[in-house]
PDB file of C-alpha atoms in Angstrom:
ATOM      1  CA  MET H   1     -23.255  -3.718 -19.512  1.00  0.00           C
ATOM      2  CA  ILE H   2     -21.838  -0.601 -17.589  1.00  0.00           C
ATOM      3  CA  ARG H   3     -22.524   2.777 -19.607  1.00  0.00           C
ATOM      4  CA  ILE H   4     -19.606   5.360 -19.403  1.00  0.00           C
ATOM      5  CA  GLY H   5     -20.086   8.834 -20.402  1.00  0.00           C
ATOM      6  CA  VAL H   6     -16.924  10.680 -21.158  1.00  0.00           C
ATOM      7  CA  CYS H   7     -16.200  14.348 -20.413  1.00  0.00           C
ATOM      8  CA  ASN H   8     -13.604  15.538 -22.956  1.00  0.00           C
ATOM      9  CA  ILE H   9     -11.174  13.603 -25.041  1.00  0.00           C
ATOM     10  CA  ASP H  10      -8.250  15.838 -24.662  1.00  0.00           C
ATOM     11  CA  VAL H  11      -5.696  13.008 -23.754  1.00  0.00           C
ATOM     12  CA  SER H  12      -5.303   9.526 -25.258  1.00  0.00           C
ATOM     13  CA  HIS H  13      -6.968   7.748 -22.466  1.00  0.00           C
ATOM     14  CA  PRO H  14     -10.566   7.646 -23.885  1.00  0.00           C
ATOM     15  CA  LYS H  15      -9.204   6.126 -27.085  1.00  0.00           C
ATOM     16  CA  ALA H  16      -7.017   3.512 -25.302  1.00  0.00           C
ATOM     17  CA  PHE H  17      -9.670   2.886 -22.610  1.00  0.00           C
ATOM     18  CA  SER H  18     -12.424   2.295 -25.143  1.00  0.00           C
ATOM     19  CA  GLU H  19     -10.289  -0.083 -27.134  1.00  0.00           C
ATOM     20  CA  ILE H  20      -9.480  -2.142 -24.125  1.00  0.00           C
ATOM     21  CA  LEU H  21     -13.171  -2.328 -22.989  1.00  0.00           C
ATOM     22  CA  ALA H  22     -14.199  -3.363 -26.420  1.00  0.00           C
ATOM     23  CA  LYS H  23     -12.276  -6.624 -26.003  1.00  0.00           C
ATOM     24  CA  GLY H  24     -14.624  -7.628 -23.108  1.00  0.00           C
ATOM     25  CA  ASP H  25     -18.230  -7.302 -22.289  1.00  0.00           C
ATOM     26  CA  ARG H  26     -18.442  -5.498 -18.918  1.00  0.00           C
ATOM     27  CA  ALA H  27     -18.413  -1.833 -19.973  1.00  0.00           C
ATOM     28  CA  ARG H  28     -18.481   0.590 -23.196  1.00  0.00           C
ATOM     29  CA  TYR H  29     -18.160   4.373 -23.617  1.00  0.00           C
ATOM     30  CA  THR H  30     -21.735   5.235 -24.799  1.00  0.00           C
ATOM     31  CA  ALA H  31     -21.793   9.132 -24.761  1.00  0.00           C
ATOM     32  CA  VAL H  32     -19.507  12.273 -24.877  1.00  0.00           C
ATOM     33  CA  TYR H  33     -19.575  15.813 -23.930  1.00  0.00           C
ATOM     34  CA  ASN H  34     -16.856  17.803 -25.346  1.00  0.00           C
ATOM     35  CA  ASP H  35     -15.882  21.508 -24.596  1.00  0.00           C
ATOM     36  CA  GLY H  36     -12.112  20.978 -24.776  1.00  0.00           C
ATOM     37  CA  PHE H  37      -9.514  21.655 -27.530  1.00  0.00           C
ATOM     38  CA  ARG H  38     -10.388  18.663 -29.768  1.00  0.00           C
ATOM     39  CA  GLY H  39     -12.375  19.637 -32.851  1.00  0.00           C
ATOM     40  CA  ASP H  40     -15.505  18.184 -34.030  1.00  0.00           C
ATOM     41  CA  ASP H  41     -13.500  16.218 -36.446  1.00  0.00           C
ATOM     42  CA  GLU H  42     -11.885  14.265 -33.714  1.00  0.00           C
ATOM     43  CA  VAL H  43     -14.953  14.086 -31.688  1.00  0.00           C
ATOM     44  CA  GLU H  44     -16.909  12.522 -34.379  1.00  0.00           C
ATOM     45  CA  ALA H  45     -14.120  10.141 -35.245  1.00  0.00           C
ATOM     46  CA  PHE H  46     -14.143   8.969 -31.644  1.00  0.00           C
ATOM     47  CA  ILE H  47     -17.954   8.336 -31.731  1.00  0.00           C
ATOM     48  CA  ARG H  48     -17.691   6.280 -34.733  1.00  0.00           C
ATOM     49  CA  ARG H  49     -14.469   4.438 -33.541  1.00  0.00           C
ATOM     50  CA  ALA H  50     -15.882   3.597 -30.170  1.00  0.00           C
ATOM     51  CA  GLY H  51     -19.564   3.167 -31.281  1.00  0.00           C
ATOM     52  CA  LEU H  52     -21.025   5.790 -29.054  1.00  0.00           C
ATOM     53  CA  GLU H  53     -24.613   6.318 -28.912  1.00  0.00           C
ATOM     54  CA  LYS H  54     -24.571  10.072 -28.522  1.00  0.00           C
ATOM     55  CA  ARG H  55     -22.952  13.398 -28.212  1.00  0.00           C
ATOM     56  CA  CYS H  56     -24.310  15.388 -25.400  1.00  0.00           C
ATOM     57  CA  ALA H  57     -24.887  19.228 -25.244  1.00  0.00           C
ATOM     58  CA  THR H  58     -24.386  19.533 -21.416  1.00  0.00           C
ATOM     59  CA  MET H  59     -22.816  17.661 -18.581  1.00  0.00           C
ATOM     60  CA  GLU H  60     -26.278  17.163 -16.986  1.00  0.00           C
ATOM     61  CA  GLU H  61     -27.276  15.384 -20.083  1.00  0.00           C
ATOM     62  CA  LEU H  62     -24.347  13.214 -20.168  1.00  0.00           C
ATOM     63  CA  MET H  63     -24.848  12.440 -16.284  1.00  0.00           C
ATOM     64  CA  GLU H  64     -28.411  11.352 -17.093  1.00  0.00           C
ATOM     65  CA  SER H  65     -27.331   9.081 -20.091  1.00  0.00           C
ATOM     66  CA  CYS H  66     -24.699   6.846 -18.276  1.00  0.00           C
ATOM     67  CA  ASP H  67     -23.878   4.760 -15.253  1.00  0.00           C
ATOM     68  CA  ILE H  68     -20.522   6.488 -14.449  1.00  0.00           C
ATOM     69  CA  GLY H  69     -18.865   9.536 -15.837  1.00  0.00           C
ATOM     70  CA  PHE H  70     -15.295   9.651 -16.833  1.00  0.00           C
ATOM     71  CA  VAL H  71     -13.821  13.224 -16.572  1.00  0.00           C
ATOM     72  CA  GLN H  72     -10.841  13.161 -18.777  1.00  0.00           C
ATOM     73  CA  ASP H  73      -9.838  16.873 -19.237  1.00  0.00           C
ATOM     74  CA  CYS H  74      -6.004  17.430 -19.514  1.00  0.00           C
ATOM     75  CA  ASN H  75      -6.843  20.528 -17.496  1.00  0.00           C
ATOM     76  CA  TRP H  76      -7.150  19.424 -13.768  1.00  0.00           C
ATOM     77  CA  ASP H  77      -8.429  22.877 -12.831  1.00  0.00           C
ATOM     78  CA  LYS H  78     -11.716  22.030 -14.875  1.00  0.00           C
ATOM     79  CA  HIS H  79     -12.179  18.576 -13.209  1.00  0.00           C
ATOM     80  CA  ILE H  80     -14.535  19.556 -10.401  1.00  0.00           C
ATOM     81  CA  ALA H  81     -16.777  21.834 -12.503  1.00  0.00           C
ATOM     82  CA  HIS H  82     -17.214  19.226 -15.021  1.00  0.00           C
ATOM     83  CA  ALA H  83     -17.849  16.475 -12.308  1.00  0.00           C
ATOM     84  CA  GLU H  84     -20.310  18.460 -10.428  1.00  0.00           C
ATOM     85  CA  PRO H  85     -23.470  17.180 -12.051  1.00  0.00           C
ATOM     86  CA  PHE H  86     -22.289  13.502 -10.981  1.00  0.00           C
ATOM     87  CA  LEU H  87     -21.005  14.714  -7.652  1.00  0.00           C
ATOM     88  CA  ARG H  88     -24.478  16.430  -6.882  1.00  0.00           C
ATOM     89  CA  ALA H  89     -26.435  13.442  -8.065  1.00  0.00           C
ATOM     90  CA  HIS H  90     -24.347  11.075  -6.037  1.00  0.00           C
ATOM     91  CA  LYS H  91     -23.600   9.169  -9.284  1.00  0.00           C
ATOM     92  CA  PRO H  92     -20.060   7.635  -9.657  1.00  0.00           C
ATOM     93  CA  VAL H  93     -17.487   9.607 -11.400  1.00  0.00           C
ATOM     94  CA  PHE H  94     -13.924   8.603 -12.370  1.00  0.00           C
ATOM     95  CA  ILE H  95     -11.685  11.677 -12.281  1.00  0.00           C
ATOM     96  CA  ASP H  96      -8.495  10.922 -14.341  1.00  0.00           C
ATOM     97  CA  LYS H  97      -5.087  11.928 -13.189  1.00  0.00           C
ATOM     98  CA  PRO H  98      -4.213  14.294 -11.754  1.00  0.00           C
ATOM     99  CA  ALA H  99      -7.470  14.636 -10.131  1.00  0.00           C
ATOM    100  CA  VAL H 100      -6.839  18.053  -8.904  1.00  0.00           C
ATOM    101  CA  GLY H 101      -3.866  20.400  -8.674  1.00  0.00           C
ATOM    102  CA  ASN H 102      -4.302  22.211  -5.451  1.00  0.00           C
ATOM    103  CA  VAL H 103      -5.349  22.335  -1.804  1.00  0.00           C
ATOM    104  CA  ARG H 104      -8.600  24.142  -2.306  1.00  0.00           C
ATOM    105  CA  ASP H 105      -9.875  21.698  -4.967  1.00  0.00           C
ATOM    106  CA  MET H 106      -8.915  18.775  -2.687  1.00  0.00           C
ATOM    107  CA  ALA H 107     -11.095  20.474   0.044  1.00  0.00           C
ATOM    108  CA  LYS H 108     -13.888  20.888  -2.409  1.00  0.00           C
ATOM    109  CA  LEU H 109     -13.843  17.263  -3.448  1.00  0.00           C
ATOM    110  CA  ARG H 110     -13.637  16.080   0.370  1.00  0.00           C
ATOM    111  CA  GLN H 111     -16.772  18.104   0.950  1.00  0.00           C
ATOM    112  CA  TYR H 112     -18.736  16.572  -1.790  1.00  0.00           C
ATOM    113  CA  ILE H 113     -17.525  13.022  -0.710  1.00  0.00           C
ATOM    114  CA  ALA H 114     -18.571  13.813   2.847  1.00  0.00           C
ATOM    115  CA  ASP H 115     -22.061  14.709   1.443  1.00  0.00           C
ATOM    116  CA  GLY H 116     -22.253  11.385  -0.365  1.00  0.00           C
ATOM    117  CA  ALA H 117     -20.566  11.786  -3.722  1.00  0.00           C
ATOM    118  CA  VAL H 118     -18.912   8.684  -5.102  1.00  0.00           C
ATOM    119  CA  VAL H 119     -15.520   9.490  -6.625  1.00  0.00           C
ATOM    120  CA  VAL H 120     -12.851   7.107  -7.982  1.00  0.00           C
ATOM    121  CA  GLY H 121      -9.415   7.775  -9.516  1.00  0.00           C
ATOM    122  CA  SER H 122      -6.810   8.452 -10.615  1.00  0.00           C
ATOM    123  CA  SER H 123      -3.601   7.148 -11.949  1.00  0.00           C
ATOM    124  CA  SER H 124      -3.537   3.757 -13.511  1.00  0.00           C
ATOM    125  CA  LEU H 125      -0.048   3.097 -12.226  1.00  0.00           C
ATOM    126  CA  ARG H 126      -1.454   2.606  -8.642  1.00  0.00           C
ATOM    127  CA  TYR H 127      -3.259  -0.508 -10.061  1.00  0.00           C
ATOM    128  CA  ALA H 128      -0.640  -1.980 -12.209  1.00  0.00           C
ATOM    129  CA  ASP H 129      -0.420  -5.737 -12.124  1.00  0.00           C
ATOM    130  CA  ASP H 130       3.002  -5.915 -10.491  1.00  0.00           C
ATOM    131  CA  VAL H 131       1.620  -3.524  -7.742  1.00  0.00           C
ATOM    132  CA  GLN H 132      -1.320  -5.596  -7.103  1.00  0.00           C
ATOM    133  CA  LYS H 133       0.751  -8.793  -7.005  1.00  0.00           C
ATOM    134  CA  PHE H 134       3.115  -7.336  -4.675  1.00  0.00           C
ATOM    135  CA  ASN H 135       0.260  -6.295  -2.387  1.00  0.00           C
ATOM    136  CA  ALA H 136      -1.226  -9.746  -2.449  1.00  0.00           C
ATOM    137  CA  LEU H 137       2.030 -11.418  -1.114  1.00  0.00           C
ATOM    138  CA  PRO H 138       1.904 -12.933   2.268  1.00  0.00           C
ATOM    139  CA  ALA H 139       3.421 -10.675   4.862  1.00  0.00           C
ATOM    140  CA  GLU H 140       6.167 -13.156   5.741  1.00  0.00           C
ATOM    141  CA  GLU H 141       7.125 -13.200   1.997  1.00  0.00           C
ATOM    142  CA  LYS H 142       6.772  -9.391   1.402  1.00  0.00           C
ATOM    143  CA  GLY H 143       8.521  -8.299   4.592  1.00  0.00           C
ATOM    144  CA  GLU H 144       8.510  -4.597   5.846  1.00  0.00           C
ATOM    145  CA  ILE H 145       9.119  -1.867   3.281  1.00  0.00           C
ATOM    146  CA  LEU H 146      12.326  -0.039   3.976  1.00  0.00           C
ATOM    147  CA  SER H 147      12.736   2.182   0.835  1.00  0.00           C
ATOM    148  CA  VAL H 148      11.392   2.565  -2.701  1.00  0.00           C
ATOM    149  CA  TYR H 149      12.724   4.298  -5.657  1.00  0.00           C
ATOM    150  CA  CYS H 150      10.565   5.314  -8.699  1.00  0.00           C
ATOM    151  CA  THR H 151      11.348   6.736 -12.186  1.00  0.00           C
ATOM    152  CA  CYS H 152       9.009   8.718 -14.319  1.00  0.00           C
ATOM    153  CA  GLY H 153       9.213  11.290 -17.035  1.00  0.00           C
ATOM    154  CA  VAL H 154       7.662  14.106 -19.246  1.00  0.00           C
ATOM    155  CA  ASP H 155       6.812  16.908 -16.814  1.00  0.00           C
ATOM    156  CA  GLU H 156       6.557  17.953 -13.249  1.00  0.00           C
ATOM    157  CA  PHE H 157       2.960  17.111 -12.511  1.00  0.00           C
ATOM    158  CA  ASN H 158       0.628  15.842 -15.155  1.00  0.00           C
ATOM    159  CA  TYR H 159       2.677  12.681 -15.929  1.00  0.00           C
ATOM    160  CA  ALA H 160       4.872  12.906 -12.851  1.00  0.00           C
ATOM    161  CA  ILE H 161       1.848  12.161 -10.665  1.00  0.00           C
ATOM    162  CA  HIS H 162       2.275   8.604 -11.752  1.00  0.00           C
ATOM    163  CA  ALA H 163       5.251   8.213  -9.781  1.00  0.00           C
ATOM    164  CA  ALA H 164       3.551   9.381  -6.520  1.00  0.00           C
ATOM    165  CA  GLU H 165       0.586   7.204  -7.319  1.00  0.00           C
ATOM    166  CA  MET H 166       2.620   4.074  -8.119  1.00  0.00           C
ATOM    167  CA  ILE H 167       4.494   4.575  -4.680  1.00  0.00           C
ATOM    168  CA  GLY H 168       1.038   5.235  -3.108  1.00  0.00           C
ATOM    169  CA  GLY H 169      -0.114   1.851  -4.391  1.00  0.00           C
ATOM    170  CA  ILE H 170       2.095   0.099  -1.952  1.00  0.00           C
ATOM    171  CA  LEU H 171       3.162   2.776   0.707  1.00  0.00           C
ATOM    172  CA  ARG H 172       0.816   5.187   2.542  1.00  0.00           C
ATOM    173  CA  GLY H 173       1.080   7.583   5.463  1.00  0.00           C
ATOM    174  CA  ALA H 174       3.566  10.285   3.864  1.00  0.00           C
ATOM    175  CA  VAL H 175       4.699  12.908   6.289  1.00  0.00           C
ATOM    176  CA  SER H 176       6.743  15.112   4.155  1.00  0.00           C
ATOM    177  CA  CYS H 177       8.505  15.544   0.898  1.00  0.00           C
ATOM    178  CA  ALA H 178      11.895  17.273   0.138  1.00  0.00           C
ATOM    179  CA  TYR H 179      13.486  18.459  -3.134  1.00  0.00           C
ATOM    180  CA  VAL H 180      16.867  16.564  -3.278  1.00  0.00           C
ATOM    181  CA  GLY H 181      18.352  18.343  -6.470  1.00  0.00           C
ATOM    182  CA  ALA H 182      18.453  18.350 -10.265  1.00  0.00           C
ATOM    183  CA  THR H 183      20.744  16.943 -13.009  1.00  0.00           C
ATOM    184  CA  ASP H 184      21.109  18.195 -16.452  1.00  0.00           C
ATOM    185  CA  ALA H 185      22.595  16.123 -19.264  1.00  0.00           C
ATOM    186  CA  ALA H 186      22.368  16.169 -23.061  1.00  0.00           C
ATOM    187  CA  GLY H 187      19.559  18.655 -22.852  1.00  0.00           C
ATOM    188  CA  VAL H 188      17.413  16.647 -20.437  1.00  0.00           C
ATOM    189  CA  HIS H 189      16.532  18.004 -16.978  1.00  0.00           C
ATOM    190  CA  ALA H 190      15.860  15.568 -14.224  1.00  0.00           C
ATOM    191  CA  GLU H 191      14.758  16.331 -10.652  1.00  0.00           C
ATOM    192  CA  THR H 192      14.840  13.900  -7.532  1.00  0.00           C
ATOM    193  CA  TYR H 193      12.557  14.125  -4.436  1.00  0.00           C
ATOM    194  CA  ARG H 194      12.602  12.264  -1.139  1.00  0.00           C
ATOM    195  CA  VAL H 195       9.253  11.378   0.741  1.00  0.00           C
ATOM    196  CA  ARG H 196       9.309  10.323   4.435  1.00  0.00           C
ATOM    197  CA  TYR H 197       6.555   8.132   5.886  1.00  0.00           C
ATOM    198  CA  GLN H 198       5.064   7.650   9.300  1.00  0.00           C
ATOM    199  CA  SER H 199       6.440   4.051   9.246  1.00  0.00           C
ATOM    200  CA  GLY H 200       9.982   5.321   8.935  1.00  0.00           C
ATOM    201  CA  ALA H 201      10.196   4.069   5.355  1.00  0.00           C
ATOM    202  CA  THR H 202      11.347   6.532   2.644  1.00  0.00           C
ATOM    203  CA  ALA H 203      10.575   6.950  -1.013  1.00  0.00           C
ATOM    204  CA  VAL H 204      12.545   8.710  -3.705  1.00  0.00           C
ATOM    205  CA  TYR H 205      11.463   9.552  -7.112  1.00  0.00           C
ATOM    206  CA  THR H 206      13.151  10.896 -10.239  1.00  0.00           C
ATOM    207  CA  ILE H 207      11.192  12.729 -12.855  1.00  0.00           C
ATOM    208  CA  THR H 208      12.439  13.974 -16.257  1.00  0.00           C
ATOM    209  CA  HIS H 209      11.143  17.020 -18.061  1.00  0.00           C
ATOM    210  CA  GLY H 210      10.284  16.933 -21.645  1.00  0.00           C
ATOM    211  CA  VAL H 211      11.436  13.277 -22.082  1.00  0.00           C
ATOM    212  CA  TRP H 212       9.344  10.251 -21.548  1.00  0.00           C
ATOM    213  CA  GLN H 213      10.463   7.751 -19.100  1.00  0.00           C
ATOM    214  CA  PRO H 214       8.841   4.452 -18.035  1.00  0.00           C
ATOM    215  CA  CYS H 215       7.608   3.953 -14.493  1.00  0.00           C
ATOM    216  CA  TYR H 216       9.483   1.262 -12.680  1.00  0.00           C
ATOM    217  CA  LEU H 217       9.454   0.985  -8.988  1.00  0.00           C
ATOM    218  CA  THR H 218      12.326  -0.602  -6.990  1.00  0.00           C
ATOM    219  CA  VAL H 219      11.044  -1.919  -3.599  1.00  0.00           C
ATOM    220  CA  MET H 220      13.484  -2.687  -0.809  1.00  0.00           C
ATOM    221  CA  THR H 221      11.982  -4.644   2.048  1.00  0.00           C
ATOM    222  CA  THR H 222      13.154  -6.612   4.999  1.00  0.00           C
ATOM    223  CA  LYS H 223      12.987  -9.762   2.807  1.00  0.00           C
ATOM    224  CA  GLY H 224      14.808  -8.594  -0.206  1.00  0.00           C
ATOM    225  CA  THR H 225      14.338  -6.270  -3.289  1.00  0.00           C
ATOM    226  CA  ARG H 226      11.904  -6.349  -6.102  1.00  0.00           C
ATOM    227  CA  VAL H 227      11.319  -4.223  -9.218  1.00  0.00           C
ATOM    228  CA  LEU H 228       7.718  -3.632 -10.226  1.00  0.00           C
ATOM    229  CA  ASP H 229       6.862  -2.767 -13.807  1.00  0.00           C
ATOM    230  CA  GLY H 230       4.210  -0.091 -14.344  1.00  0.00           C
ATOM    231  CA  THR H 231       3.506  -0.854 -17.968  1.00  0.00           C
ATOM    232  CA  GLY H 232       0.204  -2.313 -19.049  1.00  0.00           C
ATOM    233  CA  ALA H 233      -1.681  -0.770 -16.189  1.00  0.00           C
ATOM    234  CA  TYR H 234      -4.835   0.486 -17.956  1.00  0.00           C
ATOM    235  CA  ALA H 235      -6.610  -2.954 -18.091  1.00  0.00           C
ATOM    236  CA  PRO H 236      -6.210  -3.739 -14.503  1.00  0.00           C
ATOM    237  CA  MET H 237      -7.479  -0.312 -13.419  1.00  0.00           C
ATOM    238  CA  LEU H 238     -10.632  -0.617 -15.631  1.00  0.00           C
ATOM    239  CA  ASP H 239     -11.252  -4.152 -14.350  1.00  0.00           C
ATOM    240  CA  ASN H 240     -11.209  -2.648 -10.837  1.00  0.00           C
ATOM    241  CA  ILE H 241     -13.607   0.184 -11.846  1.00  0.00           C
ATOM    242  CA  CYS H 242     -16.026  -2.370 -13.315  1.00  0.00           C
ATOM    243  CA  THR H 243     -15.843  -4.588 -10.319  1.00  0.00           C
ATOM    244  CA  PHE H 244     -16.748  -1.637  -8.204  1.00  0.00           C
ATOM    245  CA  MET H 245     -19.653  -0.792 -10.503  1.00  0.00           C
ATOM    246  CA  GLU H 246     -20.814  -4.327 -10.192  1.00  0.00           C
ATOM    247  CA  THR H 247     -20.453  -4.711  -6.448  1.00  0.00           C
ATOM    248  CA  GLY H 248     -20.530  -1.263  -4.960  1.00  0.00           C
ATOM    249  CA  ASP H 249     -17.645  -2.185  -2.800  1.00  0.00           C
ATOM    250  CA  ARG H 250     -14.536  -0.032  -3.099  1.00  0.00           C
ATOM    251  CA  ARG H 251     -12.246  -2.205  -1.301  1.00  0.00           C
ATOM    252  CA  LYS H 252     -13.292  -5.462  -2.824  1.00  0.00           C
ATOM    253  CA  ALA H 253     -12.657  -3.883  -6.154  1.00  0.00           C
ATOM    254  CA  GLY H 254      -9.319  -2.788  -5.179  1.00  0.00           C
ATOM    255  CA  LEU H 255      -9.866   0.904  -5.631  1.00  0.00           C
ATOM    256  CA  ALA H 256      -7.978   3.428  -3.458  1.00  0.00           C
ATOM    257  CA  ASP H 257      -9.933   5.714  -1.171  1.00  0.00           C
ATOM    258  CA  MET H 258      -9.765   9.436  -2.450  1.00  0.00           C
ATOM    259  CA  GLU H 259      -7.644  10.320   0.588  1.00  0.00           C
ATOM    260  CA  GLU H 260      -4.967   8.149  -0.743  1.00  0.00           C
ATOM    261  CA  ILE H 261      -5.159   9.995  -4.124  1.00  0.00           C
ATOM    262  CA  PHE H 262      -5.002  13.336  -2.240  1.00  0.00           C
ATOM    263  CA  GLU H 263      -1.964  12.052  -0.533  1.00  0.00           C
ATOM    264  CA  SER H 264      -0.126  11.609  -3.782  1.00  0.00           C
ATOM    265  CA  ILE H 265      -1.260  15.153  -4.963  1.00  0.00           C
ATOM    266  CA  SER H 266      -0.105  16.599  -1.663  1.00  0.00           C
ATOM    267  CA  ILE H 267       3.459  14.896  -1.963  1.00  0.00           C
ATOM    268  CA  MET H 268       3.808  16.629  -5.353  1.00  0.00           C
ATOM    269  CA  LEU H 269       2.681  19.989  -3.780  1.00  0.00           C
ATOM    270  CA  ALA H 270       5.107  19.725  -1.045  1.00  0.00           C
ATOM    271  CA  GLY H 271       7.897  18.630  -3.243  1.00  0.00           C
ATOM    272  CA  ARG H 272       7.268  21.754  -5.543  1.00  0.00           C
ATOM    273  CA  ILE H 273       7.182  23.944  -2.395  1.00  0.00           C
ATOM    274  CA  SER H 274      10.378  22.442  -1.379  1.00  0.00           C
ATOM    275  CA  ARG H 275      12.102  23.095  -4.653  1.00  0.00           C
ATOM    276  CA  GLU H 276      10.954  26.699  -4.686  1.00  0.00           C
ATOM    277  CA  GLN H 277      12.478  27.181  -1.280  1.00  0.00           C
ATOM    278  CA  GLY H 278      15.739  25.506  -2.223  1.00  0.00           C
ATOM    279  CA  GLY H 279      15.248  22.205  -0.563  1.00  0.00           C
ATOM    280  CA  GLY H 280      14.413  21.007   2.887  1.00  0.00           C
ATOM    281  CA  GLU H 281      11.409  18.899   4.104  1.00  0.00           C
ATOM    282  CA  VAL H 282       7.868  20.396   3.706  1.00  0.00           C
ATOM    283  CA  ARG H 283       5.253  18.496   5.710  1.00  0.00           C
ATOM    284  CA  LEU H 284       2.200  17.631   3.794  1.00  0.00           C
ATOM    285  CA  ASP H 285      -0.181  18.956   6.672  1.00  0.00           C
ATOM    286  CA  GLU H 286       1.505  22.394   6.594  1.00  0.00           C
ATOM    287  CA  ILE H 287       0.948  23.121   2.904  1.00  0.00           C
ATOM    288  CA  PRO H 288      -0.677  26.504   2.857  1.00  0.00           C
ATOM    289  CA  ALA H 289      -4.507  26.699   2.114  1.00  0.00           C
ATOM    290  CA  ASP H 290      -3.723  29.423  -0.269  1.00  0.00           C
ATOM    291  CA  ASP H 291      -0.861  27.600  -2.098  1.00  0.00           C
ATOM    292  CA  PRO H 292      -1.441  28.229  -5.840  1.00  0.00           C
ATOM    293  CA  GLY H 293      -0.606  24.519  -6.770  1.00  0.00           C
ATOM    294  CA  PHE H 294      -0.075  23.514 -10.325  1.00  0.00           C
ATOM    295  CA  ASP H 295      -1.617  25.486 -12.980  1.00  0.00           C
ATOM    296  CA  GLY H 296      -3.960  23.348 -15.229  1.00  0.00           C
ATOM    297  CA  TYR H 297      -4.814  26.165 -17.664  1.00  0.00           C
ATOM    298  CA  ALA H 298      -1.282  26.906 -18.479  1.00  0.00           C
ATOM    299  CA  PHE H 299      -0.715  23.126 -18.914  1.00  0.00           C
ATOM    300  CA  GLU H 300      -3.710  22.842 -21.178  1.00  0.00           C
ATOM    301  CA  LYS H 301      -2.483  25.632 -23.422  1.00  0.00           C
ATOM    302  CA  GLY H 302       0.883  24.017 -23.874  1.00  0.00           C
ATOM    303  CA  TYR H 303      -0.682  20.500 -24.305  1.00  0.00           C
ATOM    304  CA  ALA H 304      -3.301  21.564 -26.857  1.00  0.00           C
ATOM    305  CA  ALA H 305      -0.575  23.468 -28.942  1.00  0.00           C
ATOM    306  CA  ALA H 306       1.621  20.359 -29.087  1.00  0.00           C
ATOM    307  CA  ALA H 307      -1.170  17.895 -29.557  1.00  0.00           C
ATOM    308  CA  LYS H 308      -1.642  15.823 -32.610  1.00  0.00           C
ATOM    309  CA  LYS H 309      -4.814  14.741 -34.094  1.00  0.00           C
ATOM    310  CA  ILE H 310      -4.652  11.217 -32.489  1.00  0.00           C
ATOM    311  CA  TYR H 311      -8.363  10.506 -32.963  1.00  0.00           C
ATOM    312  CA  LEU H 312      -7.997  10.649 -36.649  1.00  0.00           C
ATOM    313  CA  ALA H 313      -5.118   8.167 -36.733  1.00  0.00           C
TER     314      ALA H 313
END
């Protein structure tokens, strides 16, 4: 049985993931460290609900007590600091989406990985059943990808990263991203971005602000058009993580290399810069090293203020 230690239960994922894992016999959440905005009442409720063995006082204690760490803060700017005991010990750590929010943190994670750290992530949409089924198609049936279109909602990065990640599940080698424009109707704001790839393919994604939208990916290839559904992606991702823990083989487990995760983040960063500049292509390899990125602390403040006590439900 794979033992999972979770850092923070800010988001709904620990609740949902633990319930999915409880239906099988491969892995369990066994310990928690919490210094996020969830109170002791919710932490204790999660411990009882998921059958955890202990609550840890430090991240070092959490790292020693489990086989893999799940860093699940809502604030991506805290992810590396919380993951560091695992990174330094070369013990596997899953960093939930968005893994990081700026170029500097990507560089830090790259260095840890180069030194032997084992990092997996990030958005479950990259591992959705439909995405994996599409990738498994014979080349003569699948054809060459010409263009894809993805819809997503809620915000500009925390949830919108799902769009870039779902696209990244089937299409890699992004060169640039450009802000196309915005639409406002009935109080809903939507923004559209276009990504250009080395292969010549393009991807377009539209995200809404403040309104949830399901993730669907329309894929046009030289053999036809398919619509991929992003719902129900948690279980496939958890299966892949378990396979990785059991085999030690990232590719056999179907887990993305972290450079693929970084590409999705870079797409979002380039898109934001393009929007701030009024449009036009921004190359991913030309994002300034001092670009401020997306503010995880500001997001955490707003998220915490609006959060309901979901672990008491």
